[in-house]
Amino acid sequence: MYQSKHFTLEKIKEGIYAAIVTEYGGGIGNAGIIDLGDQTVIFDTFNTPQAARDLRKAAEDLIGNPISYVVNSHWHGDHIRGNQSFEDCKIISTVHTRELMEEIHPPRIKQQQQTIDQLMKYIQTLEQEPSPQKDVISQLKEIKETLPQLKLVLPDIVFDKQYSIKGSKREIQLITYGGGHTKSDAFLYVPKEQVIFMGDLLVIQNHPMIGDGSPTEWIEILEKISKLSFHIAVPGHGPIGVKDDLNKLKQYLVDLFDFPSEIPNAYSLWNHSEHFNSNIEFLKMYMK
């Protein structure tokens, strides 16, 4: 199996792989590889082009075909900033995701490129702390490495509700039920093998970020997806899961509406606990 410092490949079914990000790499958000037989599909492209290059090489080595399609599940950088490593492929997203990418990322990338020196100083400050966060430092160094050459590559195929791709071995369906995690979220469904790649509509053993979306709609989307027939769910963050993991995230979102002052015991061991307070603050504004 292909080795990368950015991710580990996990075989889900024959020809279907999850690329689960490592703690110290430049991936940040999980990705996927799906062999359709005569075509290869990549689901999400990580946070950096160097991580995406490794993903591309892994896919080509594993399957032996060039990449035909790349899917962007939503606009967040850790799922689309590797697009330039697939610039010669057909990139697909929802209509709204493409609009958000085009609106938000150019000024953000320009600002980051103009402040690389400040980023380097910040990294040095973190390294000098008594207990430095090695994972954060490593991830920031990956970003610093890529910024001088980083550019936004937009999807060239967009869809409103569903987009199907049929290959010689299997068919996939790209589906959106609207926005929950962001204003527009898509997932990839493999009906034959009953596998689903969910992007950040699902996170497992991690506190989600809810500030760019609609928690109430997110709950409804999770309920709707749960009605599909699948056994394996690949999250945007965290390990590979099953259908019941959608219920756990849905319960987390429901529990937030009680505005707990502390993290409930059920979620005390979840990663990225720093998101909890910001989620509560966002929800208070959202309810107003």
Short mmCIF file of N, CA, C and O in Angstrom, two decimals, residues 225-274:
data_model
loop_
_atom_site.label_atom_id
_atom_site.label_comp_id
_atom_site.label_asym_id
_atom_site.label_seq_id
_atom_site.Cartn_x
_atom_site.Cartn_y
_atom_site.Cartn_z
N ILE A 225 -29.99 11.34 5.09
CA ILE A 225 -28.94 10.44 4.63
C ILE A 225 -29.07 9.08 5.30
O ILE A 225 -28.82 8.03 4.67
N SER A 226 -29.48 9.06 6.56
CA SER A 226 -29.61 7.80 7.30
C SER A 226 -30.63 6.86 6.67
O SER A 226 -30.59 5.64 6.92
N LYS A 227 -31.52 7.39 5.85
CA LYS A 227 -32.52 6.56 5.20
C LYS A 227 -31.96 5.82 3.98
O LYS A 227 -32.60 4.92 3.45
N LEU A 228 -30.76 6.23 3.51
CA LEU A 228 -30.12 5.54 2.41
C LEU A 228 -29.57 4.20 2.90
O LEU A 228 -29.33 4.01 4.08
N SER A 229 -29.35 3.30 1.97
CA SER A 229 -28.83 1.97 2.31
C SER A 229 -27.30 1.99 2.23
O SER A 229 -26.73 2.04 1.14
N PHE A 230 -26.64 2.00 3.39
CA PHE A 230 -25.18 1.93 3.41
C PHE A 230 -24.73 1.36 4.75
O PHE A 230 -25.45 1.43 5.75
N HIS A 231 -23.53 0.79 4.74
CA HIS A 231 -22.96 0.20 5.94
C HIS A 231 -21.73 0.96 6.43
O HIS A 231 -21.45 0.99 7.62
N ILE A 232 -20.98 1.56 5.48
CA ILE A 232 -19.72 2.21 5.81
C ILE A 232 -19.81 3.69 5.47
O ILE A 232 -20.24 4.07 4.37
N ALA A 233 -19.38 4.53 6.41
CA ALA A 233 -19.41 5.98 6.22
C ALA A 233 -18.02 6.54 6.46
O ALA A 233 -17.43 6.33 7.52
N VAL A 234 -17.49 7.25 5.48
CA VAL A 234 -16.18 7.90 5.61
C VAL A 234 -16.40 9.37 5.97
O VAL A 234 -17.02 10.11 5.20
N PRO A 235 -15.93 9.80 7.14
CA PRO A 235 -16.15 11.19 7.57
C PRO A 235 -15.11 12.14 7.00
O PRO A 235 -14.06 11.71 6.49
N GLY A 236 -15.38 13.43 7.13
CA GLY A 236 -14.38 14.42 6.75
C GLY A 236 -13.24 14.47 7.73
O GLY A 236 -12.11 14.81 7.37
N HIS A 237 -13.52 14.12 8.99
CA HIS A 237 -12.50 14.09 10.03
C HIS A 237 -12.79 12.91 10.95
O HIS A 237 -13.93 12.70 11.35
N GLY A 238 -11.74 12.16 11.27
CA GLY A 238 -11.90 11.01 12.14
C GLY A 238 -11.81 9.70 11.39
O GLY A 238 -11.62 9.67 10.18
N PRO A 239 -11.93 8.58 12.11
CA PRO A 239 -11.79 7.26 11.50
C PRO A 239 -13.03 6.85 10.71
O PRO A 239 -14.10 7.45 10.84
N ILE A 240 -12.88 5.82 9.89
CA ILE A 240 -14.01 5.28 9.14
C ILE A 240 -15.09 4.81 10.12
O ILE A 240 -14.79 4.21 11.16
N GLY A 241 -16.34 5.08 9.77
CA GLY A 241 -17.43 4.76 10.66
C GLY A 241 -18.54 3.96 10.01
O GLY A 241 -18.38 3.41 8.91
N VAL A 242 -19.66 3.91 10.71
CA VAL A 242 -20.85 3.18 10.27
C VAL A 242 -22.05 4.11 10.39
O VAL A 242 -21.94 5.26 10.81
N LYS A 243 -23.22 3.60 10.00
CA LYS A 243 -24.42 4.44 9.97
C LYS A 243 -24.72 5.05 11.34
O LYS A 243 -25.16 6.20 11.43
N ASP A 244 -24.48 4.32 12.41
CA ASP A 244 -24.80 4.82 13.74
C ASP A 244 -24.00 6.07 14.11
O ASP A 244 -24.42 6.85 14.97
N ASP A 245 -22.87 6.28 13.45
CA ASP A 245 -22.08 7.48 13.73
C ASP A 245 -22.82 8.74 13.30
O ASP A 245 -22.56 9.82 13.84
N LEU A 246 -23.72 8.63 12.33
CA LEU A 246 -24.54 9.78 11.95
C LEU A 246 -25.47 10.16 13.10
O LEU A 246 -25.69 11.34 13.37
N ASN A 247 -26.00 9.14 13.79
CA ASN A 247 -26.88 9.40 14.93
C ASN A 247 -26.12 10.08 16.07
O ASN A 247 -26.67 10.94 16.77
N LYS A 248 -24.86 9.69 16.27
CA LYS A 248 -24.06 10.29 17.34
C LYS A 248 -23.81 11.77 17.07
O LYS A 248 -23.89 12.60 17.99
N LEU A 249 -23.50 12.10 15.81
CA LEU A 249 -23.28 13.51 15.48
C LEU A 249 -24.59 14.28 15.57
O LEU A 249 -24.62 15.42 16.05
N LYS A 250 -25.68 13.66 15.10
CA LYS A 250 -26.98 14.32 15.20
C LYS A 250 -27.33 14.62 16.65
O LYS A 250 -27.80 15.72 16.98
N GLN A 251 -27.05 13.67 17.57
CA GLN A 251 -27.34 13.89 18.98
C GLN A 251 -26.48 15.00 19.55
O GLN A 251 -26.93 15.79 20.38
N TYR A 252 -25.22 15.08 19.10
CA TYR A 252 -24.34 16.18 19.53
C TYR A 252 -24.98 17.52 19.17
O TYR A 252 -25.05 18.43 20.00
N LEU A 253 -25.44 17.64 17.92
CA LEU A 253 -26.04 18.89 17.48
C LEU A 253 -27.31 19.20 18.26
O LEU A 253 -27.55 20.35 18.65
N VAL A 254 -28.11 18.18 18.51
CA VAL A 254 -29.33 18.37 19.32
C VAL A 254 -28.97 18.83 20.73
O VAL A 254 -29.59 19.75 21.28
N ASP A 255 -27.96 18.22 21.32
CA ASP A 255 -27.56 18.56 22.68
C ASP A 255 -27.06 19.99 22.80
O ASP A 255 -27.18 20.62 23.87
N LEU A 256 -26.49 20.53 21.72
CA LEU A 256 -26.01 21.91 21.77
C LEU A 256 -27.14 22.89 22.03
O LEU A 256 -26.92 23.96 22.61
N PHE A 257 -28.35 22.54 21.59
CA PHE A 257 -29.48 23.45 21.76
C PHE A 257 -29.89 23.60 23.22
O PHE A 257 -30.70 24.47 23.55
N ASP A 258 -29.34 22.77 24.11
CA ASP A 258 -29.53 22.96 25.56
C ASP A 258 -28.53 23.95 26.13
O ASP A 258 -28.57 24.26 27.33
N PHE A 259 -27.60 24.42 25.29
CA PHE A 259 -26.57 25.39 25.67
C PHE A 259 -25.82 24.96 26.94
O PHE A 259 -25.75 25.71 27.92
N PRO A 260 -25.24 23.75 26.92
CA PRO A 260 -24.48 23.32 28.11
C PRO A 260 -23.26 24.22 28.33
O PRO A 260 -22.63 24.68 27.38
N SER A 261 -22.95 24.47 29.60
CA SER A 261 -21.81 25.33 29.93
C SER A 261 -20.50 24.57 29.82
O SER A 261 -19.43 25.18 29.69
N GLU A 262 -20.56 23.24 29.91
CA GLU A 262 -19.38 22.40 29.79
C GLU A 262 -19.66 21.28 28.79
O GLU A 262 -20.82 20.96 28.52
N ILE A 263 -18.60 20.71 28.28
CA ILE A 263 -18.75 19.61 27.31
C ILE A 263 -19.43 18.43 28.01
O ILE A 263 -18.94 17.95 29.03
N PRO A 264 -20.54 17.95 27.47
CA PRO A 264 -21.20 16.78 28.06
C PRO A 264 -20.27 15.57 28.06
O PRO A 264 -19.40 15.43 27.20
N ASN A 265 -20.46 14.69 29.04
CA ASN A 265 -19.59 13.52 29.20
C ASN A 265 -19.49 12.69 27.93
O ASN A 265 -18.43 12.12 27.63
N ALA A 266 -20.57 12.60 27.18
CA ALA A 266 -20.59 11.76 25.97
C ALA A 266 -19.57 12.22 24.94
O ALA A 266 -19.14 11.43 24.10
N TYR A 267 -19.15 13.50 25.03
CA TYR A 267 -18.23 14.05 24.03
C TYR A 267 -16.91 14.50 24.65
O TYR A 267 -16.12 15.19 23.99
N SER A 268 -16.66 14.14 25.88
CA SER A 268 -15.49 14.64 26.61
C SER A 268 -14.17 14.15 26.01
O SER A 268 -13.14 14.80 26.19
N LEU A 269 -14.19 13.01 25.32
CA LEU A 269 -12.97 12.46 24.74
C LEU A 269 -12.82 12.78 23.26
O LEU A 269 -11.86 12.36 22.63
N TRP A 270 -13.76 13.52 22.70
CA TRP A 270 -13.67 13.87 21.29
C TRP A 270 -12.55 14.88 21.07
O TRP A 270 -12.27 15.72 21.93
N ASN A 271 -11.90 14.80 19.91
CA ASN A 271 -10.84 15.73 19.54
C ASN A 271 -11.41 17.11 19.22
O ASN A 271 -12.59 17.26 18.94
N HIS A 272 -10.52 18.09 19.22
CA HIS A 272 -10.84 19.48 18.89
C HIS A 272 -11.93 20.04 19.80
O HIS A 272 -12.90 20.66 19.35
N SER A 273 -11.71 19.86 21.08
CA SER A 273 -12.65 20.39 22.07
C SER A 273 -12.72 21.92 22.02
O SER A 273 -13.68 22.52 22.52
N GLU A 274 -11.70 22.56 21.41
CA GLU A 274 -11.71 24.02 21.31
C GLU A 274 -12.89 24.52 20.48
O GLU A 274 -13.27 25.69 20.55
#
